[in-house]
Amino acid sequence: MDEKQFLIEKVLSVKADLSIREVSDSLALMRHDSVNIPVVYIGSGTCGKVAGAEATLQAIANYLEEKKIKAEIVEVGCIGLCSYEPLVDIQLPGKSRISFQNITHELVEPLLDDIFNSEVPFGNVLGQFNNKRHNKWDNVPVIDELPFFKLQHRIVLANCGISNPDSLTDYIARGGYQTYLKCIRNYTGEKVCNIVDQSGLRGRGGGGYLTGQKWITAQNTVSDQKYLICNAAESDPGAFMDRAVIEGDPYLLLEGIAIAAYAIGATKAYIYVMDEYSQAYLMLNQAISQLKDFGFIGYNVFNSGVDFKITLVRGPGAFVCGEETALINSIEGKRGMPRPKPPFPALEGLFGKPTVINNVETLANIPFILRHGPQRFNEIGTPEARGTKVFAISGKAMITGLVEVPMGTKIKDIIFKIAGGVKDGRDFKAVQIGGPSGSCLPASQLDLPVGYESLWNEGAIIGSGGMIVMDEDTCMVDIAKFFMNFLQKESCGKCIPCRTGTVQLYQMLTKILNKQATTADIEKMKLLSEMVKATSLCGLGQTAPNPVLSTLRYFPEEYTALLQPEESGRVSGS
Ligand code: SF4
C-alpha cells in the first residue's frame, strides 16, 4: 500500500482508527518524529535563499554523495529566525533534531563531519528540539527555552521551519485535513460559522472585524453562488508574514480556506497572491495539485456531497489591492481601485455575489479553532483580542524575523525579550507598527499591549503585523517622508484628497528636510493630514497621514530642528 492509499484508508476514512500501533508508527515516520536514516533539514524559504541556502543545500548534497552517506534532505520554510539563515537542522536516528545557524556552504563539511561523528560544533549551534522519544545532545539548549521562542505562542507558525511544506503526506501525518473532514462530515456550515464566532477571532489584516460575524452574514445571504477569497496581497514594506506562512505551511492555509468556504456555502475560492511572491505562488500551485490528487479539491469531496475548487490569482503587487474591494476588482479583471461601501462584499462582492475576504493569517487560525474548539482559542490573548498575532520584525532589531505572540503582549517584550533589542549597541528610538500607514511609537509607548483598540486609542494601528525597529540614528522626519513617498505612489488616484493630499504631504516633508519650512507649513501639514484622513474613500487614504501625525506627535523636536533657523523652537507635538 503506498502512502496515499494508506492515509486515505487508515487515517482519513470514517473508519480510521489512529490508536492502532501500526498506523501511529507510520505517521510518526511520515512527519519525521522518528527517523530510520539521518535527515538534514535546510531552511529554504525566501529569506533562507537570500542568505545562501541554495549553495548550502548543494554543499550538503555533494557531501552526502561523496561520503556515500544515505540520508534524506528536507527543505523547510522559515522558523522565524531570518537573520540566522541559512539554518540547517540534523536529525540522526534516536537523537534529538539539532539546529545550526548561519551555515554557509563553506561550513557544511566541518559541520557534517562533526555531527556524523556524534560531536556538536558549538560555534553555530542554535539548540535542539524537545522530543521525549529521542536522546538529547549534551550541553545543547532546548529550542523552546531560547529567549526568542520562550514568550511565543505558535498557532499559525507552529510547523513553519519544522515540517516539510511540500508534502501533503507530512501535513496529514500531523493531523492535517482531519479537521476539514470533521467539518464537512459532521457540521453544518452554520455550526462552523458559530464556532468561529464564539472563538472571538478578528481579522488579522488590520481591520479587526469579527471573522465569525462576517461569515455569518455571507452564510445567511441567499445566492446561487458565493465566494471565499484569501487575501495574500502583502505588499507593504517590512511585512512578510503571509509569505512565510505560505512558504512554511501552505496546507495549513489551504485547510483554513477549505473550512471557511464550506462554512459560508462557497464552492469556489480564490487566493490572491502578489506577483513578487513567486516561490509562494509556486508552492501553492503544487499544493493544490496534491490536494486534487488526494480528492480534497473537486466534486463530492470524500463522498461528502461537497464540491470545492480553488483558483490562484497573481496580483500586480499594488498596495491598494490589499483593500478588499480593490482586490475584487482586480480578480474581475478591472483596475484595482476600491469601491464605495456599502454594499459590503459579504452581501455583494466578487461578480456581485456574497464574498468573504480573509487574509492569510486569519485563515491559518481556522484549523486550530475547529480542531481544539473555540474555548481553547478564547483563552489566549485578551478580551478585546483573542488568540495570537504574527509580527514581522525588521529594521535595527538584533534578531529580524517572524514571531507569534499572544494578543496583549507588550511591544517592549517583543522587541527586547524576543528580538533581543537594538543591534550594534545603539539606543532604541522608535518602532513603526502597522505598515506604511501605521505609526511610529517612541520608547514611552512600548508598554502598550498589541491588540486592536489598545493601539487605536493611542493613534496607532496593528495593521497586518509589520514592526520596524529604529535606532537613535534614525531621522523621524525622513522616515515619515519615506512612507509618504510609498503611499503617494501607491494611491490609486480615485479620490482627490488621497491622490493630491499624499503628494502634497510628501512635498511638505521634503521642504522640511531641506530646511525651508516654517511653523506655518507645519500647521498646514497637520490640517491637510486631518483632511485627508477624514475625506478619503478607502483605508489607504484614511490612514496615509499616520506617519506624519505620529512623528509630529512623538518627535516634534525633530521637526523643530529642521525649520528655517529663525523659526526653531515652535513646533508643538499635538
Ligand atoms: S483613498 Fe486613495 S487609494 Fe483609496 S480610493 Fe481614494 S485615491 Fe484610491
Coordinates of C-alpha atoms and ligand atoms in Angstrom, one line a residue:
M1 CA 0.0 0.0 0.0
D2 CA 1.5 3.4 -1.0
E3 CA 1.5 6.4 1.3
K4 CA -1.5 8.0 -0.3
Q5 CA -3.6 4.9 -0.2
F6 CA -2.5 4.3 3.4
L7 CA -3.5 7.8 4.5
I8 CA -6.9 7.7 2.7
E9 CA -7.8 4.3 4.1
K10 CA -6.2 4.3 7.6
V11 CA -6.2 8.0 8.5
L12 CA -8.8 9.9 6.6
S13 CA -11.7 7.4 6.2
V14 CA -14.7 7.4 8.5
K15 CA -13.5 4.1 9.9
A16 CA -9.9 5.3 10.6
D17 CA -8.5 4.2 14.0
L18 CA -5.4 6.2 14.8
S19 CA -4.8 4.3 18.0
I20 CA -3.6 1.3 16.0
R21 CA 0.1 1.0 16.6
E22 CA 1.0 0.3 13.0
V23 CA -0.9 3.4 12.0
S24 CA 0.7 5.7 14.6
D25 CA 4.2 4.4 13.9
S26 CA 3.8 5.0 10.2
L27 CA 2.5 8.5 10.9
A28 CA 5.5 9.2 13.1
L29 CA 7.8 8.3 10.3
M30 CA 5.9 10.4 7.8
R31 CA 6.2 13.5 9.9
H32 CA 9.8 12.7 10.9
D33 CA 9.1 12.3 14.5
S34 CA 11.2 9.2 14.3
V35 CA 13.7 8.5 11.5
N36 CA 15.5 5.4 10.2
I37 CA 18.2 7.3 8.4
P38 CA 19.8 10.7 9.1
V39 CA 17.7 13.7 7.9
V40 CA 19.2 17.0 7.1
Y41 CA 16.8 20.0 7.0
I42 CA 17.6 23.2 5.3
G43 CA 15.6 26.5 5.6
S44 CA 14.7 27.2 2.0
G45 CA 12.1 30.0 2.4
T46 CA 12.8 33.2 0.5
C47 CA 14.8 34.5 3.5
G48 CA 16.9 31.4 3.5
K49 CA 17.6 31.6 -0.2
V50 CA 18.6 35.2 0.1
A51 CA 21.1 34.2 2.8
G52 CA 22.6 31.5 0.5
A53 CA 20.5 28.4 1.3
E54 CA 20.8 27.1 -2.3
A55 CA 24.6 26.9 -2.1
T56 CA 24.3 25.3 1.3
L57 CA 21.8 22.8 0.0
Q58 CA 24.1 21.9 -2.9
A59 CA 27.1 21.5 -0.5
I60 CA 25.0 19.1 1.7
A61 CA 24.0 17.0 -1.3
N62 CA 27.7 16.9 -2.5
Y63 CA 28.9 15.9 0.9
L64 CA 26.4 13.1 1.3
E65 CA 27.2 11.8 -2.2
E66 CA 31.0 11.9 -1.7
K67 CA 30.9 10.2 1.7
K68 CA 28.3 7.8 0.4
I69 CA 26.0 8.5 3.4
K70 CA 22.4 7.5 3.0
A71 CA 20.4 10.4 4.3
E72 CA 17.3 12.4 3.4
I73 CA 17.4 16.1 2.7
V74 CA 14.2 18.1 3.6
E75 CA 13.7 21.7 2.5
V76 CA 11.6 23.5 5.1
G77 CA 10.3 27.1 5.4
C78 CA 11.4 29.8 7.8
I79 CA 11.2 29.1 11.5
G80 CA 11.2 32.8 12.2
L81 CA 14.9 33.5 12.7
C82 CA 15.5 35.1 9.3
S83 CA 18.8 36.7 10.4
Y84 CA 20.1 33.3 11.4
E85 CA 19.6 31.8 7.9
P86 CA 20.8 29.6 6.4
L87 CA 19.6 27.3 9.1
V88 CA 20.4 23.6 9.0
D89 CA 18.9 21.0 11.3
I90 CA 20.2 17.4 11.5
Q91 CA 18.3 14.5 12.9
L92 CA 20.1 11.3 13.5
P93 CA 18.1 8.1 14.3
G94 CA 17.3 8.1 18.0
K95 CA 18.7 11.5 18.6
S96 CA 17.0 14.9 19.0
R97 CA 16.9 17.1 16.0
I98 CA 19.6 19.7 16.4
S99 CA 19.7 23.1 14.7
F100 CA 22.6 25.2 13.5
Q101 CA 22.6 28.9 12.4
N102 CA 24.3 30.8 9.6
I103 CA 25.5 27.7 7.8
T104 CA 27.0 29.0 4.7
H105 CA 28.2 26.4 2.1
E106 CA 31.8 26.6 3.4
L107 CA 30.6 25.4 6.9
V108 CA 28.8 22.4 5.6
E109 CA 31.7 19.9 5.5
P110 CA 33.1 20.6 9.1
L111 CA 29.5 20.7 10.4
L112 CA 28.6 17.3 8.9
D113 CA 32.0 15.8 9.7
D114 CA 31.4 16.6 13.4
I115 CA 27.7 15.7 13.6
F116 CA 28.2 12.3 11.9
N117 CA 30.9 11.6 14.5
S118 CA 28.3 12.5 17.2
E119 CA 30.1 15.7 18.1
V120 CA 28.5 19.1 18.3
P121 CA 30.3 22.1 16.7
F122 CA 29.2 24.6 19.3
G123 CA 30.2 27.7 17.3
N124 CA 27.0 27.7 15.3
V125 CA 24.7 25.6 17.4
L126 CA 21.2 27.1 18.0
G127 CA 19.5 24.4 20.0
Q128 CA 17.8 21.1 19.9
F129 CA 14.2 20.2 19.7
N130 CA 12.3 18.7 22.6
N131 CA 11.1 15.2 21.9
K132 CA 10.8 12.7 24.7
R133 CA 11.3 9.8 22.4
H134 CA 14.8 10.9 21.5
N135 CA 18.2 11.1 23.3
K136 CA 19.3 14.6 23.9
W137 CA 22.6 16.1 22.9
D138 CA 24.7 17.1 25.9
N139 CA 25.1 20.8 26.7
V140 CA 22.8 21.9 23.9
P141 CA 19.9 24.2 24.9
V142 CA 16.4 23.3 24.1
I143 CA 15.0 25.5 21.3
D144 CA 11.7 26.2 23.2
E145 CA 13.8 27.6 26.1
L146 CA 15.6 30.2 23.9
P147 CA 14.5 33.8 24.6
F148 CA 13.4 34.1 21.0
F149 CA 10.9 31.2 21.4
K150 CA 10.1 31.3 25.1
L151 CA 7.5 34.1 25.0
Q152 CA 6.0 33.0 21.7
H153 CA 2.7 31.1 21.4
R154 CA 2.7 29.5 18.0
I155 CA -0.5 28.5 16.3
V156 CA -0.1 29.9 12.8
L157 CA 3.7 29.3 12.8
A158 CA 3.6 26.0 14.7
N159 CA 5.0 24.0 11.8
C160 CA 6.9 26.7 9.9
G161 CA 10.6 25.7 9.6
I162 CA 9.9 22.3 11.1
S163 CA 7.6 20.3 8.7
N164 CA 8.1 19.6 5.0
P165 CA 5.9 22.3 3.3
D166 CA 6.0 20.4 0.0
S167 CA 4.5 17.3 1.5
L168 CA 0.7 16.8 1.9
T169 CA 1.7 13.4 3.5
D170 CA 3.6 15.2 6.2
Y171 CA 0.7 17.6 6.8
I172 CA -1.8 14.8 7.1
A173 CA 0.6 12.9 9.4
R174 CA 0.5 15.9 11.8
G175 CA -3.3 15.7 11.9
G176 CA -3.9 17.9 8.9
Y177 CA -7.2 17.8 7.0
Q178 CA -8.9 15.7 9.7
T179 CA -10.5 18.9 10.9
Y180 CA -11.8 19.7 7.5
L181 CA -13.2 16.3 7.1
K182 CA -14.8 16.5 10.5
C183 CA -16.5 19.8 9.4
I184 CA -17.9 18.5 6.1
R185 CA -18.9 15.2 7.6
N186 CA -20.4 16.3 10.9
Y187 CA -21.1 20.0 11.0
T188 CA -23.4 22.3 9.1
G189 CA -21.9 25.4 7.6
E190 CA -23.9 27.4 10.2
K191 CA -22.3 25.5 13.0
V192 CA -18.8 26.1 11.7
C193 CA -19.6 29.8 11.4
N194 CA -20.9 29.8 15.0
I195 CA -17.8 28.1 16.3
V196 CA -15.5 30.7 14.7
D197 CA -17.8 33.4 16.0
Q198 CA -17.5 32.0 19.6
S199 CA -13.7 31.9 19.3
G200 CA -13.7 35.7 19.1
L201 CA -11.2 35.6 16.1
R202 CA -10.9 39.1 14.5
G203 CA -9.4 39.8 11.1
R204 CA -5.6 39.8 11.1
G205 CA -5.3 42.0 8.1
G206 CA -5.6 45.1 10.4
G207 CA -9.3 45.9 10.3
G208 CA -10.1 43.7 13.2
Y209 CA -13.7 42.9 12.1
L210 CA -15.1 39.8 13.8
T211 CA -14.4 36.9 11.4
G212 CA -17.4 34.8 12.6
Q213 CA -19.8 37.8 12.0
K214 CA -18.5 38.3 8.5
W215 CA -19.0 34.6 7.8
I216 CA -22.5 34.5 9.3
T217 CA -23.6 37.5 7.1
A218 CA -22.4 35.7 4.0
Q219 CA -23.8 32.4 5.2
N220 CA -27.2 33.9 5.8
T221 CA -27.3 35.6 2.3
V222 CA -29.2 33.5 -0.2
S223 CA -27.4 33.2 -3.5
D224 CA -26.7 30.6 -6.2
Q225 CA -23.0 31.2 -5.9
K226 CA -20.8 32.5 -3.1
Y227 CA -17.0 33.0 -3.0
L228 CA -14.2 32.9 -0.5
I229 CA -11.2 35.0 -1.2
C230 CA -7.8 34.6 0.6
N231 CA -6.1 37.9 0.6
A232 CA -2.3 37.3 0.2
A233 CA -1.6 40.7 -1.4
E234 CA 1.0 41.5 1.2
S235 CA 2.8 44.5 -0.4
D236 CA 3.7 46.8 2.5
P237 CA 7.4 47.4 3.2
G238 CA 8.5 45.4 6.3
A239 CA 5.8 42.8 6.1
F240 CA 6.5 39.2 5.2
M241 CA 4.1 37.3 7.5
D242 CA 1.9 35.9 4.7
R243 CA 4.8 34.9 2.5
A244 CA 6.4 33.0 5.4
V245 CA 3.2 31.2 6.3
I246 CA 2.6 30.2 2.7
E247 CA 6.2 29.0 2.2
G248 CA 6.4 27.3 5.6
D249 CA 3.0 25.6 5.9
P250 CA 0.8 26.1 2.8
Y251 CA -1.5 23.2 3.6
L252 CA -2.5 24.9 6.9
L253 CA -3.7 27.9 4.9
L254 CA -5.4 25.7 2.3
E255 CA -7.2 23.7 5.0
G256 CA -8.4 27.0 6.6
I257 CA -9.6 28.2 3.2
A258 CA -11.5 24.9 2.6
I259 CA -13.2 25.1 6.0
A260 CA -14.1 28.8 5.5
A261 CA -15.6 28.1 2.1
Y262 CA -17.6 25.2 3.4
A263 CA -18.8 27.4 6.3
I264 CA -20.3 30.2 4.2
G265 CA -21.5 27.9 1.4
A266 CA -18.9 28.8 -1.2
T267 CA -17.9 26.2 -3.7
K268 CA -15.2 28.4 -5.2
A269 CA -12.3 30.1 -3.5
Y270 CA -9.6 32.4 -4.8
I271 CA -6.2 33.0 -3.4
Y272 CA -4.9 36.4 -4.5
V273 CA -1.1 36.4 -4.2
M274 CA 1.1 39.3 -5.1
D275 CA 3.2 38.8 -8.2
E276 CA 6.5 39.2 -6.4
Y277 CA 5.9 36.1 -4.3
S278 CA 6.9 33.7 -6.9
Q279 CA 8.0 30.9 -4.5
A280 CA 4.8 31.2 -2.5
Y281 CA 2.8 31.0 -5.7
L282 CA 4.7 28.0 -6.9
M283 CA 4.3 26.2 -3.6
L284 CA 0.5 26.9 -3.5
N285 CA 0.2 25.7 -7.1
Q286 CA 2.0 22.4 -6.2
A287 CA 0.0 22.0 -3.0
I288 CA -3.3 22.5 -4.9
S289 CA -2.3 19.8 -7.3
Q290 CA -1.6 17.4 -4.5
L291 CA -4.9 18.2 -2.9
K292 CA -6.7 17.5 -6.1
D293 CA -4.8 14.2 -6.4
F294 CA -6.0 13.2 -2.9
G295 CA -9.5 14.3 -3.6
F296 CA -9.7 17.3 -1.2
I297 CA -10.5 19.5 -4.2
G298 CA -13.0 18.6 -6.8
Y299 CA -16.5 17.3 -6.9
N300 CA -18.0 15.3 -4.0
V301 CA -15.0 15.7 -1.7
F302 CA -14.5 12.4 0.2
N303 CA -18.1 11.4 -0.7
S304 CA -19.5 14.3 1.4
G305 CA -21.5 15.9 -1.3
V306 CA -19.3 19.0 -1.1
D307 CA -17.8 20.5 -4.2
F308 CA -14.8 22.7 -3.9
K309 CA -12.5 24.5 -6.3
I310 CA -9.5 26.8 -5.7
T311 CA -8.1 29.3 -8.2
L312 CA -4.8 31.1 -7.8
V313 CA -4.6 34.7 -9.0
R314 CA -1.4 36.6 -9.3
G315 CA -2.0 40.2 -8.2
P316 CA 0.1 43.1 -9.6
G317 CA 1.7 43.8 -6.3
A318 CA -0.1 47.2 -5.8
F319 CA -0.5 48.1 -2.2
V320 CA -4.1 49.3 -2.7
C321 CA -5.1 45.8 -4.0
G322 CA -4.9 44.6 -0.4
E323 CA -8.1 46.7 0.1
E324 CA -10.8 44.1 -0.3
T325 CA -13.0 45.9 -2.9
A326 CA -9.9 46.8 -5.0
L327 CA -8.8 43.2 -4.8
I328 CA -12.3 42.1 -6.0
N329 CA -12.0 44.5 -9.0
S330 CA -8.5 43.1 -9.7
I331 CA -9.8 39.5 -9.8
E332 CA -12.6 40.6 -12.0
G333 CA -10.1 41.9 -14.5
K334 CA -10.7 45.5 -13.7
R335 CA -8.3 48.2 -12.5
G336 CA -7.5 47.6 -8.8
M337 CA -9.5 50.5 -7.3
P338 CA -11.6 50.4 -4.1
R339 CA -15.4 50.6 -4.4
P340 CA -17.5 52.6 -2.0
K341 CA -19.0 50.6 0.8
P342 CA -21.8 49.6 1.3
P343 CA -22.6 47.2 -0.2
F344 CA -20.2 45.1 1.7
P345 CA -18.6 42.2 0.0
A346 CA -20.3 39.7 2.3
L347 CA -23.6 40.7 0.7
E348 CA -22.4 41.8 -2.8
G349 CA -18.8 41.0 -3.6
L350 CA -17.0 39.2 -6.4
F351 CA -19.1 39.2 -9.6
G352 CA -21.9 40.7 -7.5
K353 CA -22.1 37.6 -5.3
P354 CA -21.7 37.2 -1.5
T355 CA -18.0 37.0 -0.8
V356 CA -15.9 36.6 2.3
I357 CA -12.4 38.0 2.1
N358 CA -10.0 37.0 4.9
N359 CA -6.2 37.4 5.0
V360 CA -3.7 34.6 5.2
E361 CA -3.2 34.7 9.0
T362 CA -6.9 34.8 9.7
L363 CA -7.5 31.7 7.7
A364 CA -4.4 29.9 9.0
N365 CA -6.0 30.2 12.5
I366 CA -9.2 28.4 11.4
P367 CA -7.9 24.7 11.6
F368 CA -6.8 25.3 15.2
I369 CA -10.1 26.7 16.3
L370 CA -12.1 23.9 14.7
R371 CA -9.7 21.3 15.9
H372 CA -9.5 22.4 19.5
G373 CA -12.7 24.3 20.0
P374 CA -13.5 28.0 20.4
Q375 CA -12.8 27.9 24.1
R376 CA -9.2 27.0 23.7
F377 CA -8.6 29.9 21.3
N378 CA -10.6 32.2 23.5
E379 CA -8.3 31.5 26.4
I380 CA -5.3 33.0 24.5
G381 CA -4.9 36.8 24.3
T382 CA -7.1 39.5 25.8
P383 CA -10.9 40.1 25.9
E384 CA -10.6 42.6 23.1
A385 CA -8.3 40.5 21.0
R386 CA -8.3 36.7 21.3
G387 CA -5.6 34.4 20.0
T388 CA -2.2 35.3 18.8
K389 CA -0.6 37.7 16.3
V390 CA 2.2 37.2 13.9
F391 CA 4.7 40.1 13.6
A392 CA 7.5 40.6 11.1
I393 CA 10.4 42.2 12.9
S394 CA 12.8 44.2 10.7
G395 CA 15.0 47.2 10.8
K396 CA 17.5 47.6 13.5
A397 CA 16.4 44.8 15.8
M398 CA 19.1 42.4 16.9
I399 CA 17.1 39.5 15.5
T400 CA 15.0 40.1 12.5
G401 CA 12.3 37.6 11.6
L402 CA 8.9 36.4 12.4
V403 CA 7.3 36.0 15.8
E404 CA 3.9 34.9 17.0
V405 CA 2.8 36.1 20.4
P406 CA -0.5 36.1 22.4
M407 CA -2.5 39.3 21.8
G408 CA -1.9 41.6 24.7
T409 CA 1.9 41.0 24.7
K410 CA 3.7 44.3 25.3
I411 CA 5.5 45.8 22.4
K412 CA 8.6 46.2 24.6
D413 CA 8.7 42.4 25.2
I414 CA 8.5 41.6 21.5
I415 CA 11.4 44.0 20.7
F416 CA 13.6 43.5 23.7
K417 CA 12.9 40.0 25.1
I418 CA 12.2 38.1 21.9
A419 CA 14.0 40.1 19.2
G420 CA 17.0 40.9 21.5
G421 CA 16.7 44.7 21.5
V422 CA 18.6 47.0 19.2
K423 CA 21.7 45.8 17.4
D424 CA 25.2 47.2 17.4
G425 CA 24.7 48.6 21.0
R426 CA 22.6 51.5 19.7
D427 CA 19.8 53.0 21.7
F428 CA 16.2 52.4 20.7
K429 CA 14.4 55.3 19.2
A430 CA 11.1 54.2 17.7
V431 CA 9.1 51.3 16.3
Q432 CA 7.0 51.7 13.2
I433 CA 4.0 49.4 13.6
G434 CA 1.1 48.8 11.3
G435 CA 2.6 49.0 7.8
P436 CA 3.4 52.1 5.8
S437 CA 0.3 53.9 7.1
G438 CA 1.0 52.9 10.6
S439 CA 2.5 54.9 13.4
C440 CA 6.0 55.5 14.8
L441 CA 5.9 54.9 18.5
P442 CA 8.6 56.1 20.9
A443 CA 10.1 54.3 23.9
S444 CA 7.4 55.9 26.2
Q445 CA 4.8 53.8 24.3
L446 CA 6.5 50.5 24.5
D447 CA 4.3 49.2 27.4
L448 CA 1.3 49.2 25.0
P449 CA -0.1 45.7 24.6
V450 CA -0.6 44.6 21.0
G451 CA -4.2 44.4 20.0
Y452 CA -6.8 46.5 18.2
E453 CA -8.4 49.1 20.4
S454 CA -5.3 49.2 22.7
L455 CA -3.3 50.7 19.7
W456 CA -6.2 52.6 18.1
N457 CA -6.6 54.5 21.4
E458 CA -3.0 55.8 21.0
G459 CA -3.4 56.7 17.4
A460 CA -1.6 53.6 16.2
I461 CA -2.8 50.6 14.2
I462 CA -1.9 46.9 14.4
G463 CA -2.0 46.7 10.6
S464 CA -1.1 43.3 9.3
G465 CA 1.9 42.9 11.6
G466 CA 4.9 44.8 10.3
M467 CA 7.2 46.0 13.0
I468 CA 10.2 48.1 12.0
V469 CA 12.7 48.9 14.8
M470 CA 14.6 52.2 14.5
D471 CA 17.7 53.2 16.5
E472 CA 19.0 56.5 17.8
D473 CA 20.5 57.5 14.4
T474 CA 17.1 57.5 12.6
C475 CA 15.7 60.8 11.4
M476 CA 12.0 60.5 12.1
V477 CA 11.1 63.2 9.5
D478 CA 13.0 61.3 6.9
I479 CA 11.1 58.1 7.9
A480 CA 7.7 60.0 7.5
K481 CA 8.9 61.1 4.1
F482 CA 9.9 57.5 3.2
F483 CA 6.4 56.2 4.0
M484 CA 4.7 59.1 2.4
N485 CA 6.6 58.6 -0.8
F486 CA 5.5 55.0 -0.8
L487 CA 1.8 56.0 -0.2
Q488 CA 1.7 58.8 -2.8
K489 CA 3.0 56.3 -5.4
E490 CA 0.5 53.6 -4.2
S491 CA -2.6 55.8 -4.1
C492 CA -4.9 54.6 -6.8
G493 CA -5.9 58.2 -7.6
K494 CA -9.6 57.6 -7.5
C495 CA -10.4 60.3 -4.9
I496 CA -8.8 63.7 -4.7
P497 CA -7.9 64.0 -1.0
C498 CA -5.7 60.9 -1.2
R499 CA -4.4 61.4 -4.7
T500 CA -3.3 65.0 -4.3
G501 CA -3.1 65.1 -0.5
T502 CA -0.4 62.4 -0.2
V503 CA 1.6 64.2 -2.9
Q504 CA 1.4 67.5 -1.0
L505 CA 2.3 65.9 2.3
Y506 CA 5.3 64.3 0.6
Q507 CA 6.3 67.7 -0.8
M508 CA 5.9 69.4 2.6
L509 CA 8.1 66.8 4.2
T510 CA 10.7 67.4 1.5
K511 CA 10.6 71.1 2.2
I512 CA 11.1 70.5 5.9
L513 CA 14.0 68.2 5.3
N514 CA 15.5 70.9 3.0
K515 CA 15.3 73.3 6.0
Q516 CA 13.0 75.6 4.0
A517 CA 9.8 75.2 6.1
T518 CA 8.2 77.5 8.6
T519 CA 5.9 76.7 11.5
A520 CA 3.0 77.8 9.3
D521 CA 4.0 75.0 6.9
I522 CA 3.8 72.5 9.8
E523 CA 0.4 73.8 10.8
K524 CA -0.7 73.4 7.2
M525 CA 0.6 69.9 7.1
K526 CA -1.4 69.0 10.2
L527 CA -4.6 70.4 8.7
L528 CA -4.0 68.7 5.4
S529 CA -3.4 65.4 7.3
E530 CA -6.7 65.6 9.1
M531 CA -8.5 66.5 5.9
V532 CA -7.0 63.5 4.0
K533 CA -7.9 61.2 6.9
A534 CA -11.5 62.4 7.1
T535 CA -12.4 62.6 3.4
S536 CA -10.5 59.7 1.6
L537 CA -12.6 56.8 0.3
C538 CA -10.6 53.8 1.5
G539 CA -8.3 52.8 4.3
L540 CA -5.2 53.7 2.3
G541 CA -6.1 57.4 2.2
Q542 CA -7.7 57.3 5.7
T543 CA -4.6 56.1 7.3
A544 CA -2.0 57.7 4.9
P545 CA -1.2 60.7 7.2
N546 CA -0.5 58.5 10.2
P547 CA 3.3 58.5 9.7
V548 CA 3.2 62.4 9.6
L549 CA 0.9 62.7 12.6
S550 CA 2.6 60.1 14.7
T551 CA 6.1 61.6 14.1
L552 CA 4.7 65.1 14.8
R553 CA 3.1 63.8 18.0
Y554 CA 6.0 61.9 19.4
F555 CA 9.0 63.6 17.8
P556 CA 8.1 67.3 17.4
E557 CA 11.7 68.4 18.3
E558 CA 13.0 66.7 15.1
Y559 CA 10.7 68.9 13.1
T560 CA 11.7 72.0 15.1
A561 CA 15.3 71.3 14.4
L562 CA 14.7 71.3 10.7
L563 CA 12.8 74.6 10.4
Q564 CA 14.3 77.7 9.0
P565 CA 16.8 78.9 11.6
E566 CA 14.7 81.9 12.8
E567 CA 11.7 79.5 13.2
S568 CA 13.3 76.9 15.5
G569 CA 11.6 76.0 18.8
R570 CA 8.0 76.5 17.7
V571 CA 6.6 73.1 16.7
S572 CA 4.0 71.6 19.0
G573 CA 3.5 67.8 19.2
S574 CA -0.2 67.9 19.4
Ligands
SF4_1 S1 -8.2 56.7 -0.6 FE1 -6.5 56.7 -2.1 S2 -6.3 54.6 -2.6 FE2 -8.3 54.8 -1.6 S3 -9.7 55.1 -3.3 FE3 -9.1 57.1 -2.7 S4 -7.3 57.5 -4.0 FE4 -7.6 55.3 -4.1

